[in-house]
Short mmCIF file of C-alpha atoms and ligand atoms in Angstrom, two decimals:
data_model
loop_
_atom_site.label_atom_id
_atom_site.label_comp_id
_atom_site.label_asym_id
_atom_site.label_seq_id
_atom_site.Cartn_x
_atom_site.Cartn_y
_atom_site.Cartn_z
CA UNK A 1 80.80 -91.56 -40.67
CA UNK A 2 83.50 -92.13 -38.15
CA UNK A 3 84.64 -88.54 -37.69
CA UNK A 4 81.08 -87.30 -37.32
CA UNK A 5 80.29 -89.65 -34.56
CA UNK A 6 83.52 -88.87 -32.78
CA UNK A 7 82.47 -85.21 -32.81
CA UNK A 8 79.17 -86.19 -31.27
CA UNK A 9 80.97 -88.12 -28.59
CA UNK A 10 83.05 -85.19 -27.49
CA UNK A 11 80.14 -82.79 -27.66
CA UNK A 12 77.84 -84.81 -25.52
CA UNK A 13 80.15 -85.90 -22.80
CA UNK A 14 77.92 -84.75 -19.99
CA UNK A 15 74.75 -86.52 -21.16
CA UNK A 16 76.83 -89.62 -21.72
CA UNK A 17 77.97 -89.55 -18.21
CA UNK A 18 74.37 -89.44 -17.18
CA UNK A 19 73.66 -92.35 -19.46
CA UNK A 20 76.51 -94.24 -17.92
CA UNK A 21 75.11 -93.58 -14.47
CA UNK A 22 71.71 -94.75 -15.61
CA UNK A 23 73.19 -97.93 -16.96
CA UNK A 24 75.06 -98.60 -13.78
CA UNK A 25 72.00 -98.17 -11.57
CA UNK A 26 70.78 -101.73 -12.09
CA UNK A 27 74.27 -102.94 -11.27
CA UNK A 28 74.25 -100.84 -8.14
CA UNK A 29 70.85 -102.25 -7.23
CA UNK A 30 72.15 -105.75 -7.80
CA UNK A 31 75.16 -105.08 -5.61
CA UNK A 32 72.94 -103.78 -2.80
CA UNK A 33 70.73 -106.84 -3.11
CA UNK A 34 73.76 -109.03 -2.64
CA UNK A 35 74.82 -106.92 0.32
CA UNK A 36 71.31 -107.26 1.77
CA UNK A 37 71.50 -111.02 1.36
CA UNK A 38 74.79 -111.14 3.23
CA UNK A 39 73.45 -108.94 6.03
CA UNK A 40 70.30 -111.01 6.44
CA UNK A 41 72.26 -114.24 6.38
CA UNK A 42 74.34 -112.86 9.25
CA UNK A 43 71.36 -111.41 11.13
CA UNK A 44 71.99 -113.49 14.26
CA UNK A 45 75.65 -112.49 14.40
CA UNK A 46 74.48 -108.89 14.03
CA UNK A 47 72.38 -109.20 17.16
CA UNK A 48 69.01 -110.47 16.01
CA UNK A 49 67.35 -112.57 18.69
CA UNK A 50 64.83 -115.14 17.51
CA UNK A 51 64.07 -115.85 21.15
CA UNK A 52 63.04 -112.47 22.52
CA UNK A 53 64.76 -110.88 25.49
CA UNK A 54 64.70 -112.77 28.75
CA UNK A 55 63.43 -115.94 27.17
CA UNK A 56 66.61 -117.41 25.78
CA UNK A 57 66.65 -121.00 24.68
CA UNK A 58 67.78 -123.09 27.54
CA UNK A 59 68.35 -126.68 28.33
CA UNK A 60 68.25 -125.79 32.02
CA UNK A 61 65.34 -126.74 34.26
CA UNK A 62 63.50 -128.92 31.76
CA UNK A 63 59.84 -129.17 32.71
CA UNK A 64 58.96 -132.33 34.66
CA UNK A 65 57.76 -134.70 33.52
CA UNK A 66 59.31 -134.21 30.13
CA UNK A 67 56.59 -133.76 27.51
CA UNK A 68 56.23 -136.47 24.91
CA UNK A 69 56.87 -134.88 21.56
CA UNK A 70 56.79 -136.15 18.00
CA UNK A 71 57.86 -134.51 14.82
CA UNK A 72 55.44 -135.28 12.00
CA UNK A 73 56.05 -134.80 8.31
CA UNK A 74 55.56 -136.35 4.91
CA UNK A 75 56.11 -135.51 1.33
CA UNK A 76 53.48 -136.60 -1.10
CA UNK A 77 55.48 -138.49 -3.66
CA UNK A 78 53.11 -140.24 -6.03
CA UNK A 79 49.97 -138.15 -6.11
CA UNK A 80 51.56 -134.78 -5.57
CA UNK A 81 49.08 -132.07 -6.57
CA UNK A 82 51.64 -130.07 -8.48
CA UNK A 83 52.70 -133.19 -10.37
CA UNK A 84 56.36 -133.18 -11.37
CA UNK A 85 57.94 -129.98 -12.55
CA UNK A 86 60.09 -127.48 -10.78
CA UNK A 87 57.90 -127.26 -7.68
CA UNK A 88 58.07 -131.01 -7.31
CA UNK A 89 58.33 -132.55 -3.89
CA UNK A 90 59.49 -135.81 -5.40
CA UNK A 91 62.28 -137.30 -3.32
CA UNK A 92 62.23 -134.41 -0.86
CA UNK A 93 61.37 -136.51 2.17
CA UNK A 94 64.10 -138.96 1.28
CA UNK A 95 66.52 -136.05 1.17
CA UNK A 96 65.55 -134.56 4.56
CA UNK A 97 64.35 -137.69 6.35
CA UNK A 98 67.84 -138.45 7.68
CA UNK A 99 68.29 -134.92 8.99
CA UNK A 100 65.02 -135.06 10.92
CA UNK A 101 65.43 -138.60 12.19
CA UNK A 102 68.90 -137.78 13.47
CA UNK A 103 67.55 -134.74 15.29
CA UNK A 104 64.65 -136.58 16.91
CA UNK A 105 66.86 -139.48 17.97
CA UNK A 106 69.32 -137.13 19.53
CA UNK A 107 66.61 -135.27 21.43
CA UNK A 108 64.52 -138.29 22.37
CA UNK A 109 61.44 -137.43 20.31
CA UNK A 110 59.56 -139.66 17.91
CA UNK A 111 59.66 -139.06 14.19
CA UNK A 112 56.54 -139.87 12.21
CA UNK A 113 56.56 -140.09 8.44
CA UNK A 114 52.84 -139.91 7.74
CA UNK A 115 52.89 -140.35 4.00
CA UNK A 116 50.55 -143.30 4.26
CA UNK A 117 47.81 -140.99 5.50
CA UNK A 118 47.61 -138.84 2.39
CA UNK A 119 44.01 -138.43 1.22
CA UNK A 120 44.05 -138.60 -2.61
CA UNK A 121 40.84 -136.55 -2.84
CA UNK A 122 42.55 -133.31 -1.92
CA UNK A 123 45.89 -131.65 -2.74
CA UNK A 124 48.42 -133.42 -0.52
CA UNK A 125 49.13 -130.42 1.71
CA UNK A 126 45.70 -130.81 3.27
CA UNK A 127 46.59 -134.22 4.63
CA UNK A 128 48.87 -132.69 7.24
CA UNK A 129 45.63 -132.11 9.16
CA UNK A 130 44.84 -135.83 9.09
CA UNK A 131 48.41 -136.71 10.01
CA UNK A 132 48.43 -134.47 13.06
CA UNK A 133 44.90 -135.38 14.10
CA UNK A 134 45.54 -139.11 14.03
CA UNK A 135 48.74 -138.99 16.11
CA UNK A 136 47.83 -136.23 18.52
CA UNK A 137 46.35 -138.42 21.23
CA UNK A 138 49.64 -140.28 21.72
CA UNK A 139 51.75 -137.21 22.50
CA UNK A 140 51.76 -134.05 24.54
CA UNK A 141 52.91 -131.98 21.57
CA UNK A 142 53.09 -132.64 17.87
CA UNK A 143 55.45 -130.61 15.76
CA UNK A 144 54.34 -130.55 12.15
CA UNK A 145 56.81 -129.55 9.48
CA UNK A 146 56.31 -129.50 5.73
CA UNK A 147 58.66 -131.74 3.81
CA UNK A 148 60.62 -128.78 2.47
CA UNK A 149 62.17 -127.95 5.84
CA UNK A 150 65.56 -128.82 7.33
CA UNK A 151 66.73 -128.77 10.95
CA UNK A 152 69.65 -126.38 10.74
CA UNK A 153 70.52 -126.13 14.43
CA UNK A 154 70.06 -129.49 16.16
CA UNK A 155 71.28 -128.06 19.48
CA UNK A 156 67.97 -126.29 20.00
CA UNK A 157 65.28 -128.44 21.60
CA UNK A 158 61.59 -128.23 20.81
CA UNK A 159 60.89 -127.74 24.52
CA UNK A 160 63.02 -124.63 24.54
CA UNK A 161 61.26 -123.31 21.44
CA UNK A 162 57.91 -123.87 23.11
CA UNK A 163 59.29 -122.31 26.24
CA UNK A 164 60.21 -119.19 24.33
CA UNK A 165 56.92 -119.07 22.43
CA UNK A 166 54.55 -119.66 25.33
CA UNK A 167 56.58 -119.27 28.48
CA UNK A 168 56.55 -122.41 30.55
CA UNK A 169 53.32 -122.54 32.47
CA UNK A 170 52.62 -126.25 32.81
CA UNK A 171 51.15 -128.35 30.08
CA UNK A 172 47.49 -127.92 30.94
CA UNK A 173 47.69 -124.14 31.05
CA UNK A 174 49.51 -123.88 27.71
CA UNK A 175 48.01 -122.59 24.52
CA UNK A 176 47.24 -125.33 22.02
CA UNK A 177 48.50 -124.04 18.71
CA UNK A 178 51.86 -122.35 18.19
CA UNK A 179 52.57 -120.80 14.79
CA UNK A 180 54.65 -118.17 13.04
CA UNK A 181 53.76 -115.37 10.65
CA UNK A 182 55.34 -114.39 7.35
CA UNK A 183 54.44 -111.74 4.73
CA UNK A 184 51.10 -113.42 4.21
CA UNK A 185 50.17 -113.83 7.87
CA UNK A 186 50.07 -117.17 9.65
CA UNK A 187 52.03 -119.89 7.89
CA UNK A 188 50.70 -123.44 8.01
CA UNK A 189 53.96 -125.07 6.97
CA UNK A 190 55.42 -125.47 10.46
CA UNK A 191 53.43 -125.49 13.70
CA UNK A 192 52.87 -127.14 17.08
CA UNK A 193 49.64 -128.63 18.39
CA UNK A 194 49.17 -129.65 22.00
CA UNK A 195 47.03 -132.65 22.84
CA UNK A 196 43.71 -131.19 23.92
CA UNK A 197 40.02 -131.16 23.02
CA UNK A 198 40.43 -127.69 21.61
CA UNK A 199 43.15 -128.89 19.23
CA UNK A 200 41.06 -131.82 18.06
CA UNK A 201 38.12 -129.57 17.37
CA UNK A 202 40.30 -127.03 15.57
CA UNK A 203 41.82 -129.74 13.37
CA UNK A 204 38.40 -131.19 12.54
CA UNK A 205 37.03 -127.77 11.71
CA UNK A 206 40.10 -127.01 9.60
CA UNK A 207 39.66 -130.22 7.64
CA UNK A 208 36.01 -129.31 7.13
CA UNK A 209 36.84 -126.02 5.35
CA UNK A 210 36.23 -127.65 2.00
CA UNK A 211 35.42 -124.36 0.29
CA UNK A 212 39.13 -123.46 0.52
CA UNK A 213 40.35 -126.54 -1.34
CA UNK A 214 42.12 -125.59 -4.58
CA UNK A 215 43.39 -128.01 -7.18
CA UNK A 216 46.07 -127.39 -9.74
CA UNK A 217 47.56 -124.40 -7.98
CA UNK A 218 50.70 -123.99 -5.90
CA UNK A 219 48.37 -122.75 -3.17
CA UNK A 220 46.23 -125.71 -2.19
CA UNK A 221 44.10 -123.70 0.23
CA UNK A 222 45.06 -125.31 3.53
CA UNK A 223 47.01 -122.24 4.59
CA UNK A 224 44.16 -119.88 3.68
CA UNK A 225 41.72 -122.08 5.61
CA UNK A 226 43.91 -122.05 8.72
CA UNK A 227 44.21 -118.28 8.52
CA UNK A 228 40.49 -117.92 8.12
CA UNK A 229 39.83 -120.06 11.20
CA UNK A 230 42.33 -118.19 13.32
CA UNK A 231 40.96 -114.84 12.14
CA UNK A 232 37.45 -115.81 13.03
CA UNK A 233 38.23 -116.86 16.60
CA UNK A 234 36.83 -114.59 19.31
CA UNK A 235 39.71 -112.66 20.83
CA UNK A 236 39.47 -114.39 24.21
CA UNK A 237 39.66 -117.82 22.57
CA UNK A 238 42.49 -116.65 20.37
CA UNK A 239 44.46 -115.41 23.37
CA UNK A 240 43.87 -118.58 25.36
CA UNK A 241 44.62 -121.09 22.63
CA UNK A 242 46.81 -119.67 19.88
CA UNK A 243 50.30 -118.29 20.19
CA UNK A 244 52.02 -116.55 17.31
CA UNK A 245 55.77 -116.27 17.81
CA UNK A 246 56.84 -112.64 17.50
CA UNK A 247 59.91 -113.86 15.64
CA UNK A 248 59.35 -116.04 12.61
CA UNK A 249 62.94 -117.24 12.83
CA UNK A 250 62.17 -119.02 16.11
CA UNK A 251 61.29 -122.13 14.11
CA UNK A 252 60.35 -121.23 10.53
CA UNK A 253 63.07 -119.25 8.72
CA UNK A 254 62.93 -118.60 4.99
CA UNK A 255 66.07 -118.33 2.88
CA UNK A 256 66.57 -114.82 1.52
CA UNK A 257 68.44 -114.40 -1.72
CA UNK A 258 68.47 -111.67 -4.35
CA UNK A 259 65.36 -111.83 -6.52
CA UNK A 260 62.99 -109.01 -7.47
CA UNK A 261 60.26 -110.53 -5.33
CA UNK A 262 62.52 -110.67 -2.29
CA UNK A 263 63.77 -107.15 -3.00
CA UNK A 264 60.19 -105.91 -3.08
CA UNK A 265 59.45 -107.64 0.20
CA UNK A 266 62.58 -106.26 1.80
CA UNK A 267 61.53 -102.73 0.88
CA UNK A 268 57.84 -103.09 1.62
CA UNK A 269 58.18 -105.13 4.83
CA UNK A 270 61.73 -104.79 6.17
CA UNK A 271 60.79 -105.88 9.68
CA UNK A 272 59.01 -109.04 8.54
CA UNK A 273 61.99 -109.84 6.35
CA UNK A 274 64.39 -109.31 9.23
CA UNK A 275 62.35 -111.50 11.56
CA UNK A 276 61.99 -114.35 9.12
CA UNK A 277 65.16 -114.49 7.03
CA UNK A 278 67.27 -117.57 7.54
CA UNK A 279 70.51 -116.82 9.37
CA UNK A 280 73.25 -119.10 10.62
CA UNK A 281 72.24 -120.59 13.95
CA UNK A 282 68.49 -120.63 13.26
CA UNK A 283 66.64 -123.78 14.20
CA UNK A 284 64.88 -124.59 10.95
CA UNK A 285 64.87 -123.44 7.35
CA UNK A 286 61.70 -123.70 5.26
CA UNK A 287 61.89 -123.54 1.47
CA UNK A 288 58.38 -122.11 1.20
CA UNK A 289 57.40 -121.28 -2.33
CA UNK A 290 60.76 -122.21 -3.81
CA UNK A 291 61.39 -124.31 -6.87
CA UNK A 292 64.12 -126.91 -7.09
CA UNK A 293 63.59 -128.09 -3.52
CA UNK A 294 65.95 -131.03 -3.76
CA UNK A 295 68.79 -128.85 -4.94
CA UNK A 296 68.19 -126.37 -2.13
CA UNK A 297 68.12 -129.14 0.42
CA UNK A 298 71.32 -130.66 -0.89
CA UNK A 299 72.98 -127.25 -0.70
CA UNK A 300 71.82 -126.61 2.87
CA UNK A 301 72.84 -130.06 4.06
CA UNK A 302 76.25 -129.58 2.47
CA UNK A 303 76.67 -126.21 4.20
CA UNK A 304 75.72 -127.75 7.53
CA UNK A 305 78.21 -130.57 7.08
CA UNK A 306 80.92 -128.08 6.24
CA UNK A 307 80.05 -126.06 9.33
CA UNK A 308 80.40 -129.28 11.35
CA UNK A 309 76.78 -129.58 12.44
C1 NAG B 401 33.12 -131.90 10.16
O1 NAG B 401 32.29 -132.44 9.16
C2 NAG B 401 31.74 -133.70 9.48
C3 NAG B 401 31.04 -134.25 8.26
O2 NAG B 401 30.24 -133.29 7.68
C4 NAG B 401 30.83 -133.55 10.69
O3 NAG B 401 30.29 -134.81 11.06
C5 NAG B 401 31.62 -132.99 11.84
O4 NAG B 401 30.80 -132.74 12.95
C6 NAG B 401 32.33 -131.71 11.45
N1 NAG B 401 33.21 -131.35 12.54
C7 NAG B 401 33.44 -130.10 12.91
C8 NAG B 401 34.27 -129.89 14.10
O5 NAG B 401 33.01 -129.15 12.30
C1 NAG B 402 52.58 -127.28 -0.02
O1 NAG B 402 53.29 -126.47 0.87
C2 NAG B 402 54.55 -126.05 0.43
C3 NAG B 402 55.32 -125.27 1.45
O2 NAG B 402 54.82 -125.28 2.68
C4 NAG B 402 54.42 -125.20 -0.78
O3 NAG B 402 55.69 -124.78 -1.23
C5 NAG B 402 53.72 -126.00 -1.83
O4 NAG B 402 53.51 -125.18 -2.92
C6 NAG B 402 52.43 -126.56 -1.33
N1 NAG B 402 51.93 -127.45 -2.31
C7 NAG B 402 50.72 -127.36 -2.74
C8 NAG B 402 50.31 -128.34 -3.78
O5 NAG B 402 49.98 -126.52 -2.30
#
């Protein structure tokens, strides 16, 4: 037995080399995925600009009077649509609440935890519409962020983000809704609404899109409904009222790490990946679609502490 197989070994050296190569391909792929992760994580150091040319973030010449801004968020603890499980939002707000409160205090904004406004008749994500709608009249701008987001660069002000997204043109001439896009189009996890009649009507119409409501799914339908509304706006209205940041990383970065799904996205939409991948120095990270949110948040907060932020 043994001698025969040793003969085979020597005879088929070339095919074995090929086999070896074949076996090492997945390893090679894995290594490139890790390299890609490192490159994307360092995107800003490599020259990526989340604020496009000429419109750098600046604390200079703040618009007068300073707009009143509130950051609004909640995490549905008790009646979370997904229940417990790995997608659970349980305890997420408690984990990030301090991060957001500290940021708003430092910048002089209000922080609103709207968890009391959750409507139990729909998956909790829908209630962001109610939360924003009910506080809008007290502020110039409301900045909604899903609970699974963390302020990762507290030196960047919301005014400067708006400035980059819309160009400062005076409050009344501003668009009303500022959003970002990811692989799926507009993302409803992080956005700005300006106090205006248009915003109120948009929010009411959004809430009224009951045909999009989905139970028992990780996609509750609020994002699809927002996309549908934006898509159905006449182009003039769209141009006047909605601004989509050309760079997702302006205020809604997603962590990129080596998984097959992320690898597929990197290959199929490299530009979208580049524009949206979380890199050191970005304003906000959003754990969209990720499991184990609390662990992720703990990891990010630890990294920020270590980096002295
Ligand atoms: C939303 O629906 C309610 C109840 O059906 C209705 O009274 C209201 O006018 C609707 N609002 C908008 C903006 O569609
Ligand atoms: C709510 O939104 C978050 C991220 O924005 C998402 O990860 C989560 O799956 C959504 N939950 C539901 C029940 O749709």
